[in-house]
Amino acid sequence: MSTLYNPLIFTIKNPKVSLKPHTSLPSSVPTSRLRKFQNFSVQSSISSSNEPEKPTSITPDNDKADDKTVEFVDEWGEKSEPEPGPVTKLADADPPEYDDEWGNGSPGVDVSGEEDEKLLELKRCLVDTVYGTDFGFRASSEIRAEALEFVSQLEAANPSPAPTESPELLDGNWILVFTAFSELLPLLAVGTIPLLKVEKISQDVNTNSSTIENATTLSSPVATLSFSATATFEVRSPSRIQVEFKEGNFKPPEIKSNIDLPETVDLFGQKISLSPVQQSLGPLENAVAGIARTISGQPPLKIPIPGGRTKSWLLTTYLDKDMRISRGDGGLFVLVKEGSSLLY
């Protein structure tokens, strides 16, 4: 019994000796690993038990205020270089080119250019529609309705809401291309007289002197007659002026050197040939040339305008560098500035 008991005690002590290499660890292993991570960007503060716990703050890697180099320590206590971050960071990315999916605010979208093209197209359509209607006097009801529709669209897109405050646009000589419901209709009816035509109706505006001059030119195979009416105006609102006519001016007729008669003339619905008249134009041209020499150089005849119709008002509903649309107690007027490409 005693011989078997002693080996048993020996074998029990051996496992205790085998545990010694496990308990004796290298002295290089740190006792506390928490201190090795104090250089990380994550900073925490331990508050007292009486104060509320503050949230953990994360300092960005590219913080320029902290010039210290961030050191990284691995789990074995050795220092290592930080891994390079991504090449493109969200904070350094360029701002978006478009504000929304429709491109609003994009510098590549020229909104003003598109509006100018639209207005130019409307103006050309209006001028083409009333062409050959003698300022609208011979326009049919369909053409007149189409012209008024273009006028309404232009007035709705008026680029100059205060035309009286834009003298650089308002000043100049304006050529009438269309009128409706106008007091000029009796004058336009003169164009129905055989061998007589209303050649031109214009309005010269001068904001420096606050004057307006309405001029009309009549032409015939023999001479050209011009007369005008001068008025002063007073600004009553950003788009309205009060006009008062002062006097009328009649220029001496310009006698043509050559009489150019048409082959036929329409008289009360019948076409009359003028071939017999053209054979006797020789002596008539000599007499006309003598008259022209007599009246040339004469000053215009000025006549005061009497009556209660000397005052009128005018409201400019559309204005740009090429076209002006005005409404007043005298009717509707569409005018194009002299020299504009819309007249050609």
Coordinates of C-alpha atoms in Angstrom, one line a residue:
M1 CA 0.0 0.0 0.0
S2 CA 2.8 2.4 0.9
T3 CA 4.7 1.7 -2.4
L4 CA 1.8 2.7 -4.5
Y5 CA 0.9 5.8 -2.6
N6 CA 4.2 7.7 -3.0
P7 CA 4.2 7.8 -6.9
L8 CA 0.6 9.1 -6.7
I9 CA 1.7 12.1 -4.7
F10 CA 4.5 12.8 -7.3
T11 CA 2.2 12.9 -10.2
I12 CA 0.0 15.4 -8.5
K13 CA 2.8 17.9 -7.9
N14 CA 4.0 17.8 -11.5
P15 CA 1.1 19.7 -13.0
K16 CA 1.8 22.6 -10.7
V17 CA 5.4 22.8 -11.9
S18 CA 4.2 22.8 -15.5
L19 CA 2.1 25.9 -14.9
K20 CA 5.1 28.1 -14.1
P21 CA 6.0 29.0 -17.7
H22 CA 2.4 30.1 -18.2
T23 CA 2.4 32.4 -15.2
S24 CA 5.8 34.0 -15.9
L25 CA 5.1 36.4 -18.8
P26 CA 7.6 38.7 -20.4
S27 CA 8.1 42.0 -18.6
S28 CA 7.8 43.9 -21.9
V29 CA 4.0 43.5 -22.0
P30 CA 2.4 46.6 -20.6
T31 CA 0.2 46.3 -17.5
S32 CA -2.4 48.8 -18.8
R33 CA -3.2 49.0 -22.5
L34 CA -5.5 52.0 -22.2
R35 CA -2.6 54.5 -21.8
K36 CA -1.1 53.4 -25.1
F37 CA -4.2 54.7 -27.0
Q38 CA -4.1 58.3 -25.6
N39 CA -2.8 59.7 -28.9
F40 CA -5.8 58.6 -30.9
S41 CA -8.1 61.3 -32.3
V42 CA -10.9 60.1 -30.0
Q43 CA -10.8 62.2 -26.9
S44 CA -12.9 61.4 -23.8
S45 CA -13.1 63.2 -20.5
I46 CA -14.2 61.7 -17.2
S47 CA -16.5 64.0 -15.4
S48 CA -17.4 63.9 -11.8
S49 CA -20.4 62.1 -10.5
N50 CA -22.2 65.4 -9.9
E51 CA -21.8 66.6 -13.5
P52 CA -23.6 65.2 -16.6
E53 CA -21.6 63.1 -18.9
K54 CA -20.4 65.0 -21.9
P55 CA -20.5 63.4 -25.4
T56 CA -17.4 62.2 -26.9
S57 CA -15.9 64.6 -29.4
I58 CA -14.2 63.5 -32.5
T59 CA -11.4 65.7 -33.9
P60 CA -11.0 65.6 -37.7
D61 CA -7.7 64.3 -39.0
N62 CA -7.1 67.4 -41.0
D63 CA -7.6 69.8 -38.1
K64 CA -5.2 72.6 -38.8
A65 CA -5.3 73.9 -35.2
D66 CA -3.5 70.8 -33.9
D67 CA 0.0 70.6 -35.4
K68 CA 1.0 67.4 -33.5
T69 CA 1.5 64.3 -35.5
V70 CA -1.0 61.6 -34.5
E71 CA 0.9 58.4 -33.4
F72 CA -0.7 54.9 -33.7
V73 CA 0.3 52.1 -31.3
D74 CA -0.6 48.5 -32.1
E75 CA -1.7 45.9 -29.7
W76 CA 1.9 44.9 -29.0
G77 CA 2.9 48.4 -28.0
E78 CA 4.8 49.2 -31.2
K79 CA 4.4 52.5 -33.0
S80 CA 3.2 52.4 -36.6
E81 CA 2.4 54.9 -39.4
P82 CA -1.3 55.8 -40.0
E83 CA -2.9 54.3 -43.0
P84 CA -3.4 56.9 -45.9
G85 CA -6.9 58.2 -46.2
P86 CA -8.9 58.2 -49.4
V87 CA -7.7 60.5 -52.2
T88 CA -11.0 62.4 -52.5
K89 CA -12.8 63.5 -49.3
L90 CA -16.3 64.7 -49.2
A91 CA -15.3 68.0 -47.5
D92 CA -12.9 68.8 -50.3
A93 CA -15.3 68.0 -53.1
D94 CA -16.4 70.7 -55.5
P95 CA -19.9 72.1 -54.9
P96 CA -22.6 70.8 -57.2
E97 CA -23.0 72.5 -60.5
Y98 CA -26.8 72.5 -60.5
D99 CA -29.2 73.5 -57.7
D100 CA -31.8 71.0 -58.7
E101 CA -32.7 68.4 -61.3
W102 CA -34.0 71.2 -63.6
G103 CA -30.8 73.1 -63.7
N104 CA -32.0 76.2 -61.9
G105 CA -29.0 78.4 -61.1
S106 CA -26.7 76.7 -63.5
P107 CA -24.3 79.1 -65.2
G108 CA -24.6 77.2 -68.4
V109 CA -28.3 78.1 -68.9
D110 CA -28.7 81.5 -70.5
V111 CA -32.3 82.4 -69.6
S112 CA -32.1 86.0 -70.8
G113 CA -30.9 84.8 -74.2
E114 CA -33.9 82.5 -74.6
E115 CA -36.3 85.3 -73.6
D116 CA -34.7 87.7 -76.2
E117 CA -35.1 85.1 -78.9
K118 CA -38.8 84.6 -78.0
L119 CA -39.5 88.3 -78.0
L120 CA -37.7 88.7 -81.3
E121 CA -39.8 86.0 -82.9
L122 CA -43.0 87.5 -81.6
K123 CA -42.0 90.9 -83.0
R124 CA -41.2 89.5 -86.4
C125 CA -44.4 87.6 -86.5
L126 CA -46.3 90.8 -85.7
V127 CA -44.6 92.9 -88.4
D128 CA -45.0 90.1 -91.0
T129 CA -48.7 89.8 -90.2
V130 CA -49.5 93.4 -90.7
Y131 CA -47.3 93.9 -93.8
G132 CA -49.1 95.2 -96.8
T133 CA -52.2 96.2 -94.8
D134 CA -51.6 100.0 -95.0
F135 CA -50.9 100.3 -91.3
G136 CA -53.8 98.0 -90.5
F137 CA -56.4 100.1 -92.5
R138 CA -56.9 97.3 -95.1
A139 CA -56.4 94.4 -92.6
S140 CA -59.1 91.8 -92.6
S141 CA -60.8 90.7 -89.4
E142 CA -58.6 87.5 -89.2
I143 CA -55.4 89.4 -89.7
R144 CA -56.4 92.1 -87.2
A145 CA -57.3 89.4 -84.6
E146 CA -53.9 87.7 -85.1
A147 CA -52.1 91.0 -84.8
L148 CA -53.8 91.8 -81.6
E149 CA -52.9 88.4 -80.2
F150 CA -49.2 89.1 -80.9
V151 CA -49.6 92.5 -79.3
S152 CA -51.1 90.9 -76.1
Q153 CA -48.2 88.4 -75.8
L154 CA -45.6 91.1 -76.2
E155 CA -47.3 93.3 -73.6
A156 CA -47.4 90.4 -71.2
A157 CA -43.6 90.0 -71.6
N158 CA -42.8 93.7 -71.5
P159 CA -39.0 94.1 -70.6
S160 CA -39.4 97.8 -69.6
P161 CA -42.0 98.1 -66.9
A162 CA -41.1 101.8 -66.4
P163 CA -40.6 103.2 -70.0
T164 CA -40.6 106.8 -69.0
E165 CA -37.6 106.1 -66.8
S166 CA -35.6 104.7 -69.8
P167 CA -34.9 107.7 -72.1
E168 CA -32.2 105.7 -73.9
L169 CA -34.9 103.4 -75.2
L170 CA -37.7 106.0 -75.6
D171 CA -35.8 108.6 -77.5
G172 CA -35.7 108.4 -81.3
N173 CA -37.8 108.4 -84.4
W174 CA -40.5 105.7 -84.4
I175 CA -42.2 104.4 -87.5
L176 CA -45.8 103.3 -87.3
V177 CA -46.5 99.8 -88.7
F178 CA -49.9 99.0 -87.3
T179 CA -52.8 100.8 -85.6
A180 CA -56.2 99.8 -84.5
F181 CA -59.3 101.7 -83.2
S182 CA -57.3 104.8 -84.1
E183 CA -58.2 108.4 -84.8
L184 CA -55.7 108.0 -87.7
L185 CA -58.2 106.0 -89.7
P186 CA -59.6 109.1 -91.5
L187 CA -56.1 110.0 -92.5
L188 CA -55.4 106.5 -93.7
A189 CA -58.5 106.7 -95.8
V190 CA -56.7 109.3 -97.9
G191 CA -54.7 106.4 -99.2
T192 CA -57.8 105.2 -101.0
I193 CA -57.8 108.2 -103.3
P194 CA -56.4 107.3 -106.7
L195 CA -52.7 108.3 -107.3
L196 CA -52.3 109.3 -103.6
K197 CA -50.7 107.1 -101.0
V198 CA -49.8 107.5 -97.3
E199 CA -46.1 106.8 -97.5
K200 CA -45.0 107.1 -93.9
I201 CA -46.3 108.0 -90.4
S202 CA -43.7 108.5 -87.7
Q203 CA -43.3 109.9 -84.2
D204 CA -40.1 111.6 -82.9
V205 CA -39.7 111.5 -79.1
N206 CA -37.3 113.8 -77.3
T207 CA -37.2 113.3 -73.5
N208 CA -34.7 116.2 -73.0
S209 CA -37.1 118.8 -74.4
S210 CA -40.2 116.7 -73.5
T211 CA -41.6 117.1 -77.0
I212 CA -43.2 114.8 -79.5
E213 CA -43.5 115.4 -83.3
N214 CA -46.0 113.3 -85.3
A215 CA -45.2 113.4 -89.0
T216 CA -47.0 112.1 -92.0
T217 CA -45.8 111.8 -95.6
L218 CA -48.1 111.6 -98.6
S219 CA -46.8 110.7 -102.1
S220 CA -48.3 111.1 -105.6
P221 CA -46.8 110.7 -109.0
V222 CA -46.1 114.4 -109.1
A223 CA -45.0 115.5 -105.6
T224 CA -44.4 114.4 -102.0
L225 CA -46.3 116.3 -99.3
S226 CA -45.2 116.2 -95.6
F227 CA -46.9 117.7 -92.5
S228 CA -46.5 117.3 -88.8
A229 CA -47.9 118.2 -85.4
T230 CA -45.7 119.2 -82.5
A231 CA -46.7 118.5 -78.9
T232 CA -45.3 118.7 -75.4
F233 CA -45.7 115.9 -72.8
E234 CA -45.6 115.6 -69.1
V235 CA -44.8 112.3 -67.3
R236 CA -47.7 111.2 -65.0
S237 CA -46.5 107.7 -64.1
P238 CA -43.7 105.3 -65.0
S239 CA -45.6 104.3 -68.1
R240 CA -48.0 107.2 -68.8
I241 CA -47.6 110.6 -70.3
Q242 CA -50.0 113.5 -70.8
V243 CA -49.7 115.1 -74.3
E244 CA -50.7 118.5 -75.4
F245 CA -50.5 119.5 -79.1
K246 CA -49.3 123.0 -79.9
E247 CA -49.1 123.6 -83.7
G248 CA -49.1 122.0 -87.1
N249 CA -46.3 122.3 -89.6
F250 CA -46.8 122.0 -93.4
K251 CA -43.6 121.7 -95.5
P252 CA -43.5 122.8 -99.1
P253 CA -44.2 119.9 -101.4
E254 CA -41.2 118.2 -103.0
I255 CA -41.9 118.2 -106.7
K256 CA -40.5 115.1 -108.5
S257 CA -38.4 115.6 -111.5
N258 CA -40.0 112.7 -113.4
I259 CA -43.7 111.9 -113.3
D260 CA -44.1 108.1 -112.8
L261 CA -47.7 107.2 -113.5
P262 CA -49.0 103.6 -113.0
E263 CA -50.4 101.8 -116.0
T264 CA -53.8 101.5 -114.5
V265 CA -55.7 103.1 -111.6
D266 CA -58.6 101.6 -109.6
L267 CA -61.5 104.1 -109.4
F268 CA -64.7 103.0 -107.7
G269 CA -63.9 99.4 -108.4
Q270 CA -63.0 99.9 -112.0
K271 CA -59.5 99.8 -113.5
I272 CA -58.8 102.8 -115.8
S273 CA -55.8 102.8 -118.2
L274 CA -53.4 105.8 -118.0
S275 CA -51.6 105.1 -121.2
P276 CA -53.2 108.1 -123.0
V277 CA -52.1 110.4 -120.2
Q278 CA -48.5 109.2 -120.3
Q279 CA -48.2 110.4 -123.9
S280 CA -48.7 114.0 -122.8
L281 CA -46.3 114.0 -119.8
G282 CA -43.6 115.9 -121.6
P283 CA -45.1 119.4 -121.4
L284 CA -46.5 118.6 -118.0
E285 CA -43.0 117.7 -116.6
N286 CA -41.6 121.0 -117.8
A287 CA -44.4 122.9 -116.0
V288 CA -43.9 120.9 -112.8
A289 CA -40.1 121.6 -112.9
G290 CA -40.9 125.3 -113.0
I291 CA -43.2 125.1 -110.0
A292 CA -40.6 123.1 -108.1
R293 CA -38.0 125.9 -108.6
T294 CA -40.5 128.5 -107.4
I295 CA -41.5 126.8 -104.1
S296 CA -38.2 125.3 -103.2
G297 CA -36.5 126.8 -100.2
Q298 CA -39.7 128.2 -98.8
P299 CA -40.1 127.9 -94.9
P300 CA -42.7 125.5 -93.6
L301 CA -46.2 126.9 -92.8
K302 CA -47.0 126.8 -89.1
I303 CA -50.6 126.8 -87.9
P304 CA -51.7 126.7 -84.3
I305 CA -54.0 123.8 -83.4
P306 CA -57.3 125.0 -82.1
G307 CA -60.1 123.2 -80.3
G308 CA -60.5 121.1 -77.2
R309 CA -58.8 118.0 -78.8
T310 CA -55.3 119.4 -78.2
K311 CA -54.8 117.2 -75.1
S312 CA -54.4 113.5 -75.0
W313 CA -52.8 110.7 -72.9
L314 CA -50.5 107.9 -74.0
L315 CA -49.7 104.7 -72.1
T316 CA -46.6 102.7 -73.2
T317 CA -47.3 99.0 -72.7
Y318 CA -44.2 97.6 -74.4
L319 CA -40.7 99.0 -75.0
D320 CA -37.3 97.8 -76.1
K321 CA -34.6 98.9 -78.5
D322 CA -36.6 97.9 -81.6
M323 CA -40.4 98.2 -80.8
R324 CA -42.8 100.3 -78.9
I325 CA -46.5 99.6 -78.3
S326 CA -48.7 102.4 -76.9
R327 CA -52.3 102.7 -76.0
G328 CA -54.2 105.9 -75.5
D329 CA -57.5 107.7 -76.1
G330 CA -56.4 107.8 -79.8
G331 CA -56.2 104.1 -80.1
L332 CA -53.5 101.4 -80.3
F333 CA -50.2 102.0 -82.0
V334 CA -47.3 99.6 -82.8
L335 CA -44.1 101.4 -83.8
V336 CA -40.6 100.3 -84.8
K337 CA -37.6 102.4 -84.3
E338 CA -36.1 103.8 -87.5
G339 CA -33.1 101.8 -88.6
S340 CA -34.2 98.5 -87.0
S341 CA -33.9 95.3 -88.9
L342 CA -37.6 94.7 -88.3
L343 CA -38.4 97.3 -91.1
Y344 CA -36.4 95.4 -93.8

